[in-house]
Structure formats: C-alpha cells, structure tokens
C-alpha cells in the first residue's frame, strides 16, 4: 500500500504539472479586453516590442514555478513518510541522545535538511530565471547566503514551535489544536514586532532615508494623515535586484515605512510620494491589524482541520505512513503537509481580501496626492521593472495575486481622472 501511495502521489504531481504547463503556455489568454486597447492600461502604449515579449516569457515560467512549488512540498512529505525516512530520522535522534529536546532538534534538522535539498532545484531555477531576465543582479554567493539564513531562521523558529506543539499533543490529545492556537497569538505578535529590527537586517542594510528633502515631504503627508511617523527607512536592494518596492512592516513602536533604493533611483519625486501615500493608506485603514486578525482566525480554523485530518489519516493509513500515533514526532511531515495544503486552498480567499485592501490604499493615495498622471506612470514603471503581466491568466490572479492586476489599478485611476475632469468642466461658466 505504501508503494501505491508513493506512486500515485508522483503521478498526480506529474499530471498536475503538465496541466499547468498546458494552461499557462497554450490555453490562457492574457490579451486585453477590447475596451482597454489603446488605453493607458494597455502595455502596448508604454512598453516596447522587446519588453512585451520578455514580459510574457518571464511571467509564464515564473507562474509555472509558483504552481509547482507548493505541491512539490506535499510530494516531498508523502515520500518522506512512505519511504520510512521520517522513522529513520527519529531513530537517528534516539541513538544520538536521551535528552528529549535534543532528540527533537536532531529529527527536525534532518527533516529540514532533506526539505532544503528537495526544494533547492526549483529555487535555483527561479533565481537563474530572474538573473537571465535582469530582474535579479544578485551574485550566487549572496543568494546562497540568503537561502542559508532562511534555513537557520526557519529551523530555529520551527524547533520552538514543534517542541511546544508535540508537548501539547502529548498532554491534551483532543484539544491540542486550541491550546496551540492560543499560544500562537502572542508568538505571532512577538515575531512581527521583532521582524523589522532583528530579522530583516540579517538580509539587507536599513538606514533612514538619505534624501532629507524628500523625507520632509513624505513626513508632511504622514502628518496630514495623522500618522506618527518620525523616519522613512531606505533599504539597500540595488545589489540584489532591479525590481521596485515599498512596504510597511512591524507593529507598535517597531513599525516602519520602507523604500527600496531601486525605487528611489528609478521613480521621480511625485511617483514616490504616490507610493508613500499608498502605504499610509494601509496605516489609516488599519489593514495591518485586520490582516493579523484574519490570519489568526484562519490559523484557528486550519489547526482544527489539521487535527481532524491527522486523526483520520493516521487511523486509515498509519501503518503505511509508518506513523504509530498522532503524538509521535514521525507525524510531523503529515502535519506540515496538511497545513501547506490548507494554506494553498485558502489563498484565493486571502488574496481577495488583500486585493480589496490594496484597492482601498490606491484610492486613498490618489485622493491624497490628486495626481492621477503620476499614479498611472508609477504603475506603468512598476510593470516595466518587474516584467509583470498587465492582465494575468485567471488562475494566476486567483491563487497568486494579492494585489490588483495592473489592468485593474491603472484603469481605476483612469476612471478617477475622467471623473475629475468631468467635475472640473461642470464647474466652469
């Protein structure tokens, strides 16, 4: 039975991959609806022929890699179970020490190492793709350094979580999911508080915005929005990428508004002010706190479903998966696989909410800056810099896009611009 499970899992992954290859390269239509042709949202009006070709090529491969990545995790966890590797990791841990915490650490290290090796090829392909299309300018040494930092941060975080999780499963087999969630609330908030000052600086250099005249204008916008901001932070990304970005991170006194230096170099002052107004819109609309609340609610539902699914799967296939009990550490791959599946399945819902919030932030920014021309040119430049599809395929939009498409964003501002002109003409003599 174990061989059958492994065989059908591999077969399902191959069929799934072939479907998305066919969908993205042969079936999906990314052309604009007729009514948008020739508008400012039409990429043919602001990209040259070569840029249009590169955008389509890059987006297709990048989207295929996205759809292959999560199911690859699921396949990895299934094979780890049916091939007996999870059981072997536990045996190696038991043979190494009698200290329970160290046993967990050893088991988790082997599982994390095998997962890193299994997913490395797709990550390297993604890195090589971005290099070949000049989105990334990061050296291999710098890239692998970031990957290793990721590995150890994830390992350290997971060691804490897994140790507490299996202690709770052992102590309360029926309600461990609820107690785990209750503990996850302060842990999540604590990690978000640490992110800007402890974790992010491990990857990049952060410093107050060097252009003090621009910072003064940004802080003036913040003052109008009643945002208690004292600094805008700049991050050195030019050594890694040509893409543009700005974001808000952290909570409480550690919250930061961050601009990539690539954004500062490529966009003019009015475009940067529009982006900053957008980020302030998130603050004013309290999107960060709604996001935290939504994440915690989804995690509660996810842990409950995961608990029920684990009990069912182990009762039915425990012998084939070589898992004796739910509270045995060998069940960890099953738990991680179920959580990954639930996150993937819930992504359309979370993306809808995120796109709504991003649209709200766009509307806030255009009302604050009253500069639709620079807002549109900002989105056009973001499209060019990231080789982003203006009108991505439906499944890509549903599962991948947590921001509105550039077609939606530019056409919304165009409508605003037309409305403003109509009002202005109507007010004339």
mmCIF file of N, CA and C in Angstrom, residues 2 25 34 36 38 55 92 125 140 143 145 165 182 185 196 236 244 267 282 292 323 346 359 370 379 381 393 410 425:
data_model
loop_
_atom_site.group_PDB
_atom_site.id
_atom_site.type_symbol
_atom_site.label_atom_id
_atom_site.label_comp_id
_atom_site.label_asym_id
_atom_site.label_seq_id
_atom_site.Cartn_x
_atom_site.Cartn_y
_atom_site.Cartn_z
ATOM 1 N N UNK A 2 1.971 1.227 0.774
ATOM 2 C CA UNK A 2 2.843 2.398 0.839
ATOM 3 C C UNK A 2 3.400 2.740 -0.538
ATOM 4 N N UNK A 25 0.973 28.022 -21.027
ATOM 5 C CA UNK A 25 1.689 28.233 -22.275
ATOM 6 C C UNK A 25 0.812 28.109 -23.515
ATOM 7 N N UNK A 34 -11.247 44.214 -25.387
ATOM 8 C CA UNK A 34 -11.262 45.214 -26.470
ATOM 9 C C UNK A 34 -11.374 46.639 -25.944
ATOM 10 N N UNK A 36 -10.186 48.054 -23.454
ATOM 11 C CA UNK A 36 -8.986 48.634 -22.843
ATOM 12 C C UNK A 36 -7.842 48.841 -23.831
ATOM 13 N N UNK A 38 -5.503 50.435 -26.321
ATOM 14 C CA UNK A 38 -5.175 51.837 -26.579
ATOM 15 C C UNK A 38 -5.280 52.727 -25.349
ATOM 16 N N UNK A 55 8.138 40.196 -21.055
ATOM 17 C CA UNK A 55 7.116 40.119 -20.003
ATOM 18 C C UNK A 55 6.326 38.828 -20.101
ATOM 19 N N UNK A 92 17.632 7.940 14.295
ATOM 20 C CA UNK A 92 18.942 8.604 14.425
ATOM 21 C C UNK A 92 18.966 9.519 15.648
ATOM 22 N N UNK A 125 16.292 27.404 -10.034
ATOM 23 C CA UNK A 125 15.725 27.744 -11.347
ATOM 24 C C UNK A 125 15.088 29.129 -11.306
ATOM 25 N N UNK A 140 25.606 34.642 -6.987
ATOM 26 C CA UNK A 140 25.226 33.347 -6.433
ATOM 27 C C UNK A 140 25.619 33.253 -4.961
ATOM 28 N N UNK A 143 23.113 35.109 -2.947
ATOM 29 C CA UNK A 143 21.830 34.394 -2.962
ATOM 30 C C UNK A 143 21.864 33.191 -2.035
ATOM 31 N N UNK A 145 23.772 32.730 0.465
ATOM 32 C CA UNK A 145 23.846 33.229 1.841
ATOM 33 C C UNK A 145 22.448 33.507 2.374
ATOM 34 N N UNK A 165 4.463 22.170 20.329
ATOM 35 C CA UNK A 165 3.330 21.501 19.696
ATOM 36 C C UNK A 165 3.192 20.057 20.158
ATOM 37 N N UNK A 182 -3.874 29.267 20.901
ATOM 38 C CA UNK A 182 -3.812 30.294 21.938
ATOM 39 C C UNK A 182 -2.369 30.763 22.167
ATOM 40 N N UNK A 185 -0.884 33.119 19.253
ATOM 41 C CA UNK A 185 -1.271 34.532 19.171
ATOM 42 C C UNK A 185 -0.154 35.440 19.691
ATOM 43 N N UNK A 196 11.225 43.809 11.941
ATOM 44 C CA UNK A 196 11.967 44.934 11.347
ATOM 45 C C UNK A 196 13.342 45.166 11.957
ATOM 46 N N UNK A 236 18.989 48.897 1.122
ATOM 47 C CA UNK A 236 19.911 48.694 0.011
ATOM 48 C C UNK A 236 19.559 47.404 -0.729
ATOM 49 N N UNK A 244 11.208 47.114 -8.117
ATOM 50 C CA UNK A 244 10.858 48.250 -7.263
ATOM 51 C C UNK A 244 9.885 47.795 -6.183
ATOM 52 N N UNK A 267 12.185 56.088 -9.844
ATOM 53 C CA UNK A 267 10.954 56.876 -9.894
ATOM 54 C C UNK A 267 11.251 58.334 -9.535
ATOM 55 N N UNK A 282 -2.678 52.145 3.961
ATOM 56 C CA UNK A 282 -2.764 50.896 4.730
ATOM 57 C C UNK A 282 -2.820 51.185 6.225
ATOM 58 N N UNK A 292 -3.741 40.831 10.675
ATOM 59 C CA UNK A 292 -3.358 39.979 11.804
ATOM 60 C C UNK A 292 -4.570 39.196 12.313
ATOM 61 N N UNK A 323 3.422 5.826 10.867
ATOM 62 C CA UNK A 323 3.148 6.735 11.978
ATOM 63 C C UNK A 323 2.335 5.968 13.021
ATOM 64 N N UNK A 346 -6.705 28.063 0.897
ATOM 65 C CA UNK A 346 -7.293 29.303 1.417
ATOM 66 C C UNK A 346 -6.741 30.551 0.735
ATOM 67 N N UNK A 359 -6.679 47.969 -3.117
ATOM 68 C CA UNK A 359 -7.502 48.910 -3.883
ATOM 69 C C UNK A 359 -7.898 50.107 -3.013
ATOM 70 N N UNK A 370 -3.873 63.663 -5.418
ATOM 71 C CA UNK A 370 -4.612 64.321 -6.509
ATOM 72 C C UNK A 370 -3.736 64.458 -7.767
ATOM 73 N N UNK A 379 2.549 52.954 -11.885
ATOM 74 C CA UNK A 379 2.175 51.571 -12.147
ATOM 75 C C UNK A 379 2.766 51.067 -13.464
ATOM 76 N N UNK A 381 5.647 52.004 -14.662
ATOM 77 C CA UNK A 381 7.066 51.753 -14.395
ATOM 78 C C UNK A 381 7.258 50.494 -13.559
ATOM 79 N N UNK A 393 -3.436 35.435 -16.414
ATOM 80 C CA UNK A 393 -4.483 34.407 -16.516
ATOM 81 C C UNK A 393 -5.317 34.318 -15.242
ATOM 82 N N UNK A 410 -4.553 50.565 -13.047
ATOM 83 C CA UNK A 410 -4.424 51.703 -13.959
ATOM 84 C C UNK A 410 -5.787 52.157 -14.458
ATOM 85 N N UNK A 425 -15.018 70.387 -15.576
ATOM 86 C CA UNK A 425 -15.721 71.020 -16.696
ATOM 87 C C UNK A 425 -17.105 71.468 -16.301
#
